[in-house]
């Protein structure tokens, strides 16, 4: 490129292929830099290498791509690419790492093709420069130097001869002597002057077409959907699509890719082929189907990433078993913290005794140091778990054609409505949530309570109620031509003896419990105002509950529904213990911080962390989900209404628990979907933060007071209840 630029600056003629290089060099440069910076070294470790041939010790897939680029003269097209790789795989299957490397390997192969073209361009330019040196000389000198050069040629220099003839014609010089010299020289190579000119013109045209094809292919490679190309080429993908349950093909790409990575990991660990590993997983699922087992057992995911992993490994004749640490997670986690904390505190007390020889002081130091030391070792245990246990991932169904009726869902915002201004803010936020998650069979509702008061009804109640009803009605008219997609539910006040006020029964927990009862057909709830016909809501299966300041980004509702509806995540409720024993009755997304609230004040800029939406969201490590296959419910997520009713309808006594989220998540076995994110607000001031923290601590203290008699009186509670899970939290 620099050589051609120099020629252009010197006003020398350059060949047509050079123009492609001059105009598009930034594309080549960008791709080379991207390859050097982003191509992981791990990729090359996972590839198969050639044992012989001119590409010996090069990756096999590089040889395949280089052959295709050469065969098609640099012109890559998606259909031809797929057909070429499939033709190769008819003789030898490509492993998944090789297929994933197609994009960078094609880029490297095309750049290699461009490199060889550039070498030919340089040769042409060198020969043209030799001719251009003659331009300023007289005829005799030109003829003398040209004849000398022709006589010294050991091979035919096509570019030199063609350009020399062009110079003679352009300058109007006599060609007779030159023609005679050339004919006498070229006769030894069985070619004439016309043949030289034709061959050179064909070569230059070919180079121009080739480099044009290569540049166009570099652009195409960036625009291709390599995910789809991979799945169309992968033999493992074809085998897994034979899943007897039919669930695999209905999953989203991330879930399918998670299965494939697990297959790759197992096959590498056991030193067997990926295709055999995939076939055995399908065989396990088919056997379960033949034996009329539950639906989840007929899904290949149960054996690849689920509880049937040991069965799957046995089928592969492997003596290895699934992650041993996960099987003993609770005892390992808790015992490591306790043992190391006690040991460290004991060492400190012994050191103190050695200095003062006071047993009383040593005991005091032991007691006082136990808490801070345990915090240190808890952090160490969390760090160890995050690095030793594979990041947990909840598979998801992908509803490409919309949410089916049997997965009907309603998004609710339980909140207090103190004024018309607040109602307007909440309805506007509900509209934004609707626009980001607009789907058939997803409904949106504002579930409100009046503010606490000293009397059952106040003067402002009617205005707040009518304002909310009007706003919801306008939303329905605006978006659904009057049919009900938006709802408004409002509860009347009841007197709380413990609070000494008129308020919504059991606050937010009560609003959700009564809302569930209402959808299940109850007529004795305290909901006094209901907008629209709730008949379509009677068949709702899932409820997504949000806080008033929670923002739900585009497509989040569909992904949450797809997560909780997946067979491996379906909750299995044990009526004898009253808890969900496997699967998840609640899915809790990851919570991010609103970018506006994170920059409102110095306090939020310090403590709120990075705000905004993570556009490259992936599953992140969480100790509880990774180690115990459970998350912590923080009041924002999706739950199965039937399981919620079964487990929690009468589980918590009235006026006994304020901080209900943790308890609900424990009963319903909450799962953390770390790759789905909701955006939440952050307290603007330190005083607001402390008030929220005080409310949580107060709620947790009430929870402890409620749990204490439950623990002491084991007759009222089964030993397999969620208290064991609460203990580690």
XYZ file of C-alpha atoms in Angstrom, residues 36-693:
658
model
C -4.525 -9.594 16.380
C -6.426 -8.008 19.262
C -9.483 -10.218 19.628
C -8.604 -13.679 18.362
C -8.285 -15.803 21.525
C -5.288 -18.118 21.829
C -7.631 -20.735 23.324
C -9.296 -21.032 19.915
C -6.112 -22.447 18.380
C -5.660 -24.951 21.203
C -9.074 -26.466 20.445
C -8.490 -26.880 16.702
C -7.261 -29.977 14.865
C -3.964 -29.615 12.998
C -2.761 -31.150 9.736
C -0.008 -33.789 9.940
C 1.292 -33.542 6.374
C 1.156 -31.560 3.154
C 2.236 -28.006 2.444
C -0.001 -26.795 5.319
C 1.516 -29.197 7.841
C 1.104 -27.932 11.436
C -1.582 -25.470 10.322
C -5.197 -25.807 11.572
C -7.266 -28.103 9.394
C -10.054 -25.538 9.128
C -7.564 -22.988 7.782
C -6.699 -25.408 4.995
C -10.389 -25.807 4.195
C -11.038 -22.053 4.063
C -7.844 -21.385 2.086
C -8.890 -23.995 -0.464
C -12.341 -22.465 -0.830
C -11.002 -18.915 -1.178
C -8.576 -20.106 -3.837
C -11.235 -22.176 -5.623
C -13.726 -19.278 -5.751
C -11.089 -16.620 -6.500
C -11.883 -14.816 -3.244
C -15.603 -14.494 -3.936
C -17.387 -15.815 -0.831
C -21.163 -16.262 -0.850
C -23.221 -17.707 1.979
C -24.828 -20.499 -0.048
C -21.529 -21.534 -1.615
C -19.837 -21.431 1.781
C -22.434 -23.751 3.330
C -22.376 -26.132 0.351
C -18.571 -26.256 0.352
C -18.327 -27.051 4.102
C -21.114 -29.618 3.874
C -19.288 -31.276 0.971
C -16.165 -31.487 3.118
C -18.146 -32.878 6.053
C -19.504 -35.663 3.853
C -15.964 -37.076 4.169
C -14.902 -35.818 7.608
C -16.917 -34.025 10.320
C -15.684 -30.698 11.611
C -15.699 -30.202 15.382
C -17.653 -27.320 16.908
C -14.542 -25.191 17.680
C -13.569 -25.521 14.006
C -16.993 -24.364 12.842
C -16.944 -21.427 15.270
C -13.567 -20.392 13.843
C -14.896 -20.134 10.275
C -15.293 -16.361 10.413
C -11.708 -15.515 11.498
C -10.265 -18.305 9.330
C -12.030 -17.018 6.227
C -10.783 -13.528 7.061
C -7.208 -14.821 7.380
C -7.520 -16.841 4.163
C -8.840 -13.820 2.237
C -6.091 -11.560 3.599
C -3.607 -14.235 2.541
C -5.144 -14.117 -0.945
C -4.833 -10.320 -0.976
C -1.201 -10.643 0.113
C -0.409 -12.833 -2.895
C -2.217 -10.366 -5.184
C -0.204 -7.500 -3.704
C 3.021 -9.341 -4.462
C 1.997 -9.537 -8.105
C 1.022 -5.848 -8.071
C 4.496 -4.994 -6.748
C 6.119 -7.032 -9.535
C 4.034 -5.174 -12.131
C 4.860 -1.803 -10.591
C 8.608 -2.591 -10.492
C 8.617 -3.503 -14.185
C 6.524 -0.453 -15.089
C 8.956 1.814 -13.213
C 11.822 0.433 -15.301
C 9.926 1.486 -18.413
C 8.957 4.878 -16.962
C 12.660 5.701 -16.438
C 13.014 5.763 -20.240
C 10.309 8.377 -20.772
C 12.586 11.439 -20.583
C 15.362 9.976 -22.787
C 15.858 10.292 -26.568
C 14.894 7.576 -29.013
C 18.354 6.061 -29.391
C 18.922 5.819 -25.633
C 15.451 4.355 -25.101
C 16.021 1.765 -27.804
C 19.498 0.893 -26.559
C 18.430 0.419 -22.919
C 15.279 -1.503 -23.911
C 17.173 -3.876 -26.239
C 19.784 -4.490 -23.560
C 17.071 -5.291 -20.996
C 15.294 -7.644 -23.420
C 18.484 -9.540 -24.202
C 19.269 -9.947 -20.481
C 15.777 -11.333 -19.627
C 15.994 -14.899 -18.318
C 12.179 -15.224 -18.352
C 9.435 -13.378 -20.179
C 8.668 -10.164 -18.297
C 5.137 -9.663 -19.549
C 4.460 -6.430 -17.675
C 7.729 -4.845 -18.854
C 7.138 -5.763 -22.517
C 3.479 -4.663 -22.521
C 4.261 -1.322 -20.863
C 7.285 -0.743 -23.117
C 5.169 -1.231 -26.235
C 2.580 1.131 -24.775
C 5.301 3.766 -24.197
C 6.589 3.474 -27.776
C 3.070 3.863 -29.158
C 2.231 6.789 -26.890
C 5.464 8.629 -27.757
C 5.084 7.816 -31.480
C 8.406 5.960 -31.646
C 9.396 3.522 -34.407
C 8.521 -0.039 -33.318
C 10.269 -2.020 -36.082
C 13.607 -2.586 -34.341
C 11.850 -3.325 -31.008
C 9.470 -5.809 -32.675
C 12.343 -7.654 -34.316
C 14.262 -7.884 -31.036
C 11.179 -9.085 -29.149
C 10.239 -11.711 -31.778
C 13.725 -13.154 -31.740
C 13.664 -13.327 -27.935
C 10.095 -14.619 -27.546
C 10.489 -17.393 -30.129
C 12.450 -19.342 -27.489
C 9.310 -19.278 -25.267
C 6.805 -20.263 -27.994
C 4.921 -16.984 -27.725
C 4.617 -13.850 -29.829
C 4.105 -10.158 -29.035
C 0.327 -10.360 -29.355
C 0.277 -13.314 -26.985
C 2.330 -11.369 -24.434
C -0.046 -8.387 -24.599
C -3.169 -10.564 -24.315
C -1.733 -12.524 -21.412
C -0.727 -9.372 -19.548
C -4.123 -7.758 -20.062
C -5.843 -10.931 -18.838
C -3.572 -11.025 -15.792
C -4.292 -7.426 -14.855
C -8.037 -7.923 -15.345
C -7.870 -11.098 -13.258
C -5.991 -9.324 -10.456
C -8.545 -6.521 -10.485
C -11.438 -8.993 -10.239
C -9.675 -11.068 -7.563
C -8.876 -8.176 -5.244
C -12.401 -6.797 -5.782
C -13.832 -10.188 -4.809
C -11.635 -10.307 -1.708
C -12.573 -6.812 -0.523
C -16.283 -7.555 -1.075
C -15.897 -10.853 0.815
C -14.277 -9.116 3.796
C -17.324 -6.863 3.967
C -19.671 -9.843 3.604
C -17.990 -11.833 6.381
C -18.777 -9.055 8.857
C -22.449 -9.014 7.863
C -23.110 -12.771 7.842
C -25.144 -14.317 10.677
C -22.522 -16.803 11.775
C -24.782 -18.164 14.512
C -27.230 -19.436 11.902
C -24.439 -20.642 9.620
C -22.907 -22.574 12.524
C -26.208 -24.279 13.318
C -26.789 -25.163 9.669
C -23.344 -26.824 9.496
C -22.978 -28.423 12.936
C -23.501 -32.193 13.034
C -23.985 -31.952 16.819
C -26.800 -29.457 16.244
C -28.516 -31.840 13.821
C -28.348 -34.651 16.381
C -29.614 -32.519 19.280
C -32.546 -31.363 17.143
C -33.790 -34.966 17.411
C -34.722 -34.231 21.047
C -37.788 -36.445 21.702
C -39.508 -33.710 23.730
C -39.131 -31.164 20.911
C -37.965 -28.577 23.446
C -34.449 -28.122 22.075
C -35.542 -26.534 18.806
C -37.896 -24.168 20.680
C -35.121 -22.740 22.852
C -33.353 -19.461 22.183
C -29.885 -19.461 20.659
C -28.076 -18.858 23.984
C -29.691 -21.956 25.512
C -28.920 -24.160 22.513
C -25.353 -22.908 22.539
C -25.069 -23.668 26.262
C -26.084 -27.278 25.570
C -23.569 -27.546 22.731
C -20.744 -26.153 24.882
C -21.574 -28.720 27.528
C -21.457 -31.487 24.901
C -18.090 -30.178 23.728
C -16.747 -30.062 27.287
C -17.893 -33.619 28.097
C -16.536 -35.067 24.846
C -13.167 -33.400 25.397
C -13.033 -34.584 29.002
C -13.846 -38.188 28.062
C -11.842 -38.078 24.817
C -14.769 -39.180 22.658
C -16.363 -37.566 19.620
C -18.894 -34.780 19.996
C -21.368 -36.602 17.766
C -21.284 -39.722 19.921
C -21.811 -37.644 23.071
C -24.824 -35.909 21.498
C -26.323 -39.216 20.295
C -26.072 -40.707 23.788
C -27.942 -37.718 25.240
C -30.735 -38.224 22.710
C -30.729 -41.960 23.506
C -31.222 -41.254 27.230
C -34.182 -38.977 26.475
C -35.754 -41.539 24.132
C -35.430 -44.256 26.761
C -37.257 -42.017 29.266
C -39.998 -41.403 26.676
C -40.392 -45.131 26.047
C -40.735 -45.703 29.795
C -43.468 -42.999 29.984
C -41.546 -40.833 32.435
C -42.336 -37.192 33.200
C -41.962 -34.735 30.344
C -38.780 -33.123 31.698
C -37.052 -36.532 31.664
C -37.682 -36.801 27.923
C -35.765 -33.578 27.261
C -32.067 -33.950 26.434
C -31.251 -30.964 28.653
C -32.123 -33.030 31.728
C -29.092 -35.213 30.962
C -26.744 -32.591 29.514
C -27.096 -29.799 32.118
C -29.715 -31.091 34.564
C -30.087 -33.579 37.371
C -29.719 -36.545 34.984
C -26.042 -35.781 34.318
C -24.800 -38.862 36.186
C -27.178 -41.096 34.217
C -25.821 -39.561 31.022
C -22.185 -40.111 32.072
C -22.967 -43.713 32.961
C -24.428 -44.184 29.483
C -21.097 -42.936 28.106
C -19.343 -45.658 30.136
C -17.590 -42.987 32.167
C -16.531 -43.456 35.771
C -16.600 -39.690 36.256
C -19.604 -38.032 37.783
C -21.071 -34.537 37.800
C -19.707 -31.631 39.795
C -18.906 -33.107 43.223
C -18.760 -29.653 44.801
C -22.373 -28.902 43.853
C -23.514 -32.126 45.501
C -21.950 -31.081 48.784
C -22.254 -27.342 48.325
C -23.978 -26.404 51.581
C -21.721 -28.429 53.883
C -18.565 -27.301 52.059
C -19.558 -23.652 51.992
C -20.682 -23.397 55.602
C -18.030 -25.658 57.142
C -15.159 -23.861 55.386
C -16.328 -20.494 56.745
C -16.903 -21.838 60.278
C -13.652 -23.831 60.525
C -11.356 -21.111 59.186
C -13.123 -18.363 61.160
C -12.851 -20.267 64.437
C -9.228 -21.204 63.679
C -8.270 -17.585 62.946
C -10.100 -16.259 66.018
C -8.482 -18.967 68.131
C -5.019 -18.029 66.875
C -5.660 -14.399 67.800
C -6.840 -15.386 71.298
C -3.808 -17.684 71.787
C -1.498 -14.881 70.695
C -3.211 -12.610 73.222
C -2.816 -15.234 75.937
C 0.903 -15.500 75.144
C 1.276 -11.770 75.703
C -0.925 -11.287 78.797
C -1.561 -14.819 80.135
C -5.149 -13.788 80.821
C -7.759 -16.429 79.982
C -10.617 -13.932 80.356
C -9.009 -11.464 77.920
C -8.320 -14.285 75.452
C -11.967 -15.358 75.560
C -13.118 -11.763 75.009
C -10.727 -11.389 72.047
C -11.950 -14.693 70.618
C -15.572 -13.548 70.803
C -14.918 -10.043 69.481
C -12.724 -11.198 66.576
C -15.052 -13.995 65.440
C -17.454 -11.718 63.543
C -14.912 -9.635 61.546
C -12.820 -12.745 60.829
C -15.905 -14.603 59.588
C -16.624 -11.718 57.220
C -13.153 -12.090 55.732
C -13.501 -15.841 55.242
C -17.021 -15.464 53.878
C -15.608 -13.183 51.189
C -12.837 -15.694 50.495
C -15.381 -18.530 50.272
C -17.526 -16.486 47.885
C -14.513 -15.674 45.702
C -13.444 -19.328 45.658
C -16.923 -20.520 44.752
C -17.211 -17.958 41.960
C -13.932 -19.152 40.425
C -14.259 -22.904 41.024
C -17.919 -23.459 40.132
C -19.158 -22.960 36.590
C -21.447 -19.958 36.115
C -25.059 -21.081 36.326
C -27.355 -20.547 33.350
C -31.122 -20.977 33.176
C -32.204 -22.239 29.723
C -35.049 -20.424 27.976
C -37.748 -21.093 25.432
C -37.933 -18.656 22.533
C -41.452 -17.568 21.642
C -40.798 -16.365 18.090
C -44.499 -16.371 17.209
C -45.664 -14.663 20.385
C -46.765 -15.819 23.815
C -49.222 -18.763 23.632
C -52.522 -18.564 25.521
C -51.497 -21.251 28.000
C -48.578 -19.002 29.076
C -50.725 -15.879 29.496
C -48.971 -13.351 31.740
C -49.765 -10.106 33.516
C -47.232 -7.453 34.527
C -48.229 -5.767 37.787
C -46.878 -2.776 39.694
C -48.025 -2.987 43.346
C -47.687 0.456 44.882
C -49.251 3.148 47.051
C -51.166 5.951 45.297
C -50.767 9.081 47.461
C -51.751 11.681 44.846
C -52.940 12.279 41.283
C -49.426 13.383 40.316
C -48.008 10.047 41.452
C -50.750 8.169 39.600
C -49.808 9.971 36.403
C -46.137 9.057 36.838
C -46.975 5.404 37.426
C -49.351 5.161 34.453
C -46.756 6.780 32.182
C -44.189 4.256 33.396
C -46.683 1.441 32.749
C -47.118 2.723 29.183
C -43.355 2.660 28.625
C -43.214 -0.913 29.955
C -46.021 -1.892 27.571
C -44.291 -0.370 24.544
C -41.082 -2.234 25.374
C -42.914 -5.568 25.817
C -45.899 -5.338 23.500
C -47.154 -8.884 22.917
C -50.383 -10.790 22.636
C -51.370 -12.502 25.912
C -49.321 -10.102 28.060
C -51.406 -7.711 30.168
C -50.355 -4.756 32.300
C -51.870 -3.623 35.576
C -51.419 -0.959 38.217
C -52.218 -2.586 41.563
C -52.735 0.229 44.042
C -53.390 0.949 47.675
C -54.518 4.214 49.209
C -51.996 5.855 51.495
C -52.218 5.029 55.207
C -54.789 7.113 57.069
C -56.444 7.527 60.442
C -59.870 6.818 58.884
C -61.195 4.346 56.346
C -61.919 6.972 53.664
C -60.423 10.398 52.985
C -61.436 13.328 50.797
C -58.721 12.645 48.185
C -59.613 8.983 47.618
C -62.271 9.552 44.966
C -60.074 11.947 42.951
C -57.131 9.528 42.946
C -59.383 6.616 41.978
C -61.135 8.459 39.121
C -57.859 9.850 37.779
C -56.335 6.374 37.628
C -59.428 4.869 35.961
C -59.474 7.607 33.310
C -55.779 7.234 32.530
C -56.053 3.451 32.177
C -59.133 3.832 29.965
C -57.238 6.270 27.703
C -54.345 3.836 27.388
C -56.719 1.081 26.277
C -58.339 3.403 23.733
C -54.936 4.539 22.466
C -53.383 1.122 21.926
C -56.090 -1.565 21.853
C -59.194 0.234 20.530
C -60.898 -0.058 23.896
C -60.208 -3.737 24.604
C -58.479 -4.403 27.901
C -54.699 -4.681 27.830
C -54.279 -2.265 30.759
C -55.986 -2.727 34.119
C -56.315 -0.840 37.356
C -56.901 -2.601 40.679
C -57.430 -0.618 43.881
C -57.925 -1.952 47.398
C -59.945 -0.406 50.153
C -58.407 0.246 53.551
C -58.670 -2.148 56.475
C -57.764 -1.375 60.072
C -54.397 -2.738 61.234
C -54.212 -3.208 64.996
C -50.426 -3.569 64.955
C -49.983 -0.282 63.070
C -52.974 1.516 64.533
C -53.924 2.799 61.060
C -56.275 2.211 58.174
C -54.194 0.781 55.332
C -54.031 -1.856 52.609
C -54.170 -5.310 54.169
C -50.600 -6.652 54.619
C -49.259 -3.895 52.356
C -47.418 -5.165 49.243
C -47.521 -8.833 50.252
C -51.227 -8.587 50.851
C -51.773 -6.828 47.522
C -50.070 -9.683 45.668
C -51.790 -12.420 47.681
C -55.221 -10.880 47.170
C -54.480 -10.224 43.507
C -53.687 -13.909 43.052
C -56.895 -14.829 44.896
C -58.883 -12.483 42.664
C -57.506 -14.074 39.490
C -58.289 -17.516 40.892
C -61.938 -16.535 41.325
C -62.143 -15.318 44.944
C -64.923 -12.843 45.770
C -63.865 -11.864 49.309
C -60.796 -9.717 48.578
C -60.489 -6.066 49.590
C -60.200 -4.906 45.987
C -62.915 -2.295 45.751
C -62.132 -0.900 42.287
C -61.412 -3.020 39.200
C -61.235 -1.555 35.702
C -62.469 -3.584 32.759
C -63.432 -7.214 32.348
C -61.001 -9.523 34.161
C -62.356 -12.684 32.510
C -59.243 -12.992 30.246
C -57.076 -12.772 33.368
C -58.654 -15.851 34.956
C -56.407 -18.031 32.777
C -53.193 -16.137 33.613
C -50.343 -18.535 34.411
C -47.514 -16.150 35.263
C -47.301 -12.811 37.052
C -44.397 -10.398 36.605
C -44.189 -8.089 39.596
C -42.224 -4.836 39.427
C -41.510 -2.038 41.846
C -42.800 1.435 41.032
C -39.327 2.638 39.969
C -38.355 -0.510 38.035
C -37.866 -0.279 34.280
C -38.313 -3.337 32.098
C -36.296 -3.182 28.891
C -37.308 -4.344 25.412
C -38.278 -8.025 25.217
C -37.592 -8.710 28.905
C -41.108 -10.003 29.605
C -40.893 -12.580 26.795
C -37.483 -13.783 28.016
C -38.736 -14.110 31.603
C -41.730 -16.135 30.426
C -39.451 -18.301 28.287
C -37.230 -18.935 31.317
C -39.870 -19.981 33.819
C -41.755 -22.000 31.165
C -38.719 -24.137 30.312
C -39.196 -27.793 31.418
C -35.948 -27.788 33.422
C -37.108 -24.679 35.314
C -40.720 -25.770 35.849
C -41.414 -25.827 39.603
C -42.098 -29.180 41.249
C -44.217 -28.503 44.338
C -44.180 -30.986 47.230
C -47.521 -30.729 49.032
C -46.204 -32.663 52.054
C -43.458 -30.121 52.793
C -45.193 -27.107 51.297
C -42.176 -25.976 49.244
C -40.859 -26.246 45.705
C -38.287 -29.038 45.694
C -36.890 -28.652 42.174
C -37.193 -26.154 39.385
C -38.098 -22.577 40.247
C -41.449 -21.067 41.202
C -39.945 -17.568 40.936
C -37.365 -16.271 38.476
C -35.424 -13.262 39.707
C -33.594 -11.233 37.022
C -30.377 -9.368 37.611
C -30.968 -5.810 38.858
C -29.073 -2.929 37.284
C -29.023 0.705 38.363
C -30.836 3.397 36.399
C -28.287 5.653 34.715
C -30.277 8.754 35.717
C -30.487 7.852 39.389
C -26.814 6.795 39.479
C -25.647 10.290 38.585
C -28.110 12.498 40.483
C -25.837 13.242 43.416
C -22.343 12.697 44.790
C -23.726 9.909 47.007
C -25.170 7.954 44.051
C -22.065 8.508 41.923
C -19.962 6.915 44.678
C -22.229 4.062 45.766
C -24.595 3.261 42.886
C -21.906 1.850 40.595
C -22.150 1.899 36.813
C -25.646 2.829 35.696
C -27.456 2.050 32.472
C -28.445 -0.920 30.385
C -25.884 -3.613 29.635
C -26.413 -4.117 25.903
C -24.120 -7.130 25.884
C -25.860 -8.922 28.728
C -24.521 -12.369 29.593
C -24.890 -14.668 32.558
C -22.773 -13.445 35.470
C -21.470 -15.392 38.425
C -23.580 -15.475 41.585
C -22.514 -17.601 44.549
C -26.006 -18.698 45.578
C -27.204 -19.598 42.081
C -23.924 -21.225 41.042
C -23.362 -23.173 44.254
C -26.888 -23.929 45.483
C -28.906 -23.602 42.243
C -31.047 -20.956 43.937
C -31.138 -17.180 43.907
C -32.460 -14.548 46.302
C -35.823 -12.989 45.507
C -35.782 -9.205 45.880
C -39.418 -8.541 44.953
C -38.982 -8.070 41.203
C -39.447 -11.058 38.925
C -41.873 -13.591 37.490
C -43.727 -16.283 39.435
C -46.068 -19.157 38.690
C -49.422 -18.100 40.151
C -50.644 -21.655 40.843
C -47.488 -22.649 42.722
C -47.493 -19.331 44.582
C -51.043 -19.963 45.746
C -50.289 -23.544 46.759
C -47.151 -22.742 48.748
C -47.873 -19.334 50.271
C -51.621 -18.815 50.501
C -51.785 -19.785 54.182
C -48.081 -20.211 54.972
C -47.438 -16.800 56.543
C -49.664 -15.685 59.445
C -51.289 -12.256 59.251
C -49.358 -9.258 60.629
C -46.231 -11.328 61.269
C -43.815 -10.588 58.412
C -42.901 -7.308 56.735
C -39.869 -8.422 54.685
C -41.689 -11.058 52.672
C -39.526 -11.314 49.520
C -36.839 -13.566 51.011
C -39.411 -15.890 52.516
C -41.408 -16.153 49.275
C -38.237 -16.891 47.334
C -37.330 -19.599 49.815
C -40.708 -21.338 49.621
C -40.863 -21.113 45.826
C -37.157 -21.837 45.260
C -36.207 -18.647 43.427
C -33.859 -18.924 40.474
C -31.544 -16.132 39.336
C -31.610 -15.393 35.591
C -28.338 -13.465 35.578
C -28.509 -12.808 31.826
C -31.834 -10.923 32.089
C -31.702 -7.452 33.583
C -34.200 -5.060 35.124
C -33.233 -1.447 35.743
C -33.974 -0.071 39.204
C -33.588 3.283 40.885
C -31.110 4.125 43.636
C -31.725 6.365 46.672
C -30.598 9.886 45.844
C -29.528 10.831 49.376
C -27.837 9.078 52.243
C -30.899 9.693 54.416
C -33.139 7.936 51.869
C -30.696 5.021 51.724
C -30.685 4.684 55.524
C -34.501 4.819 55.660
C -34.696 1.970 53.141
C -32.064 -0.003 55.021
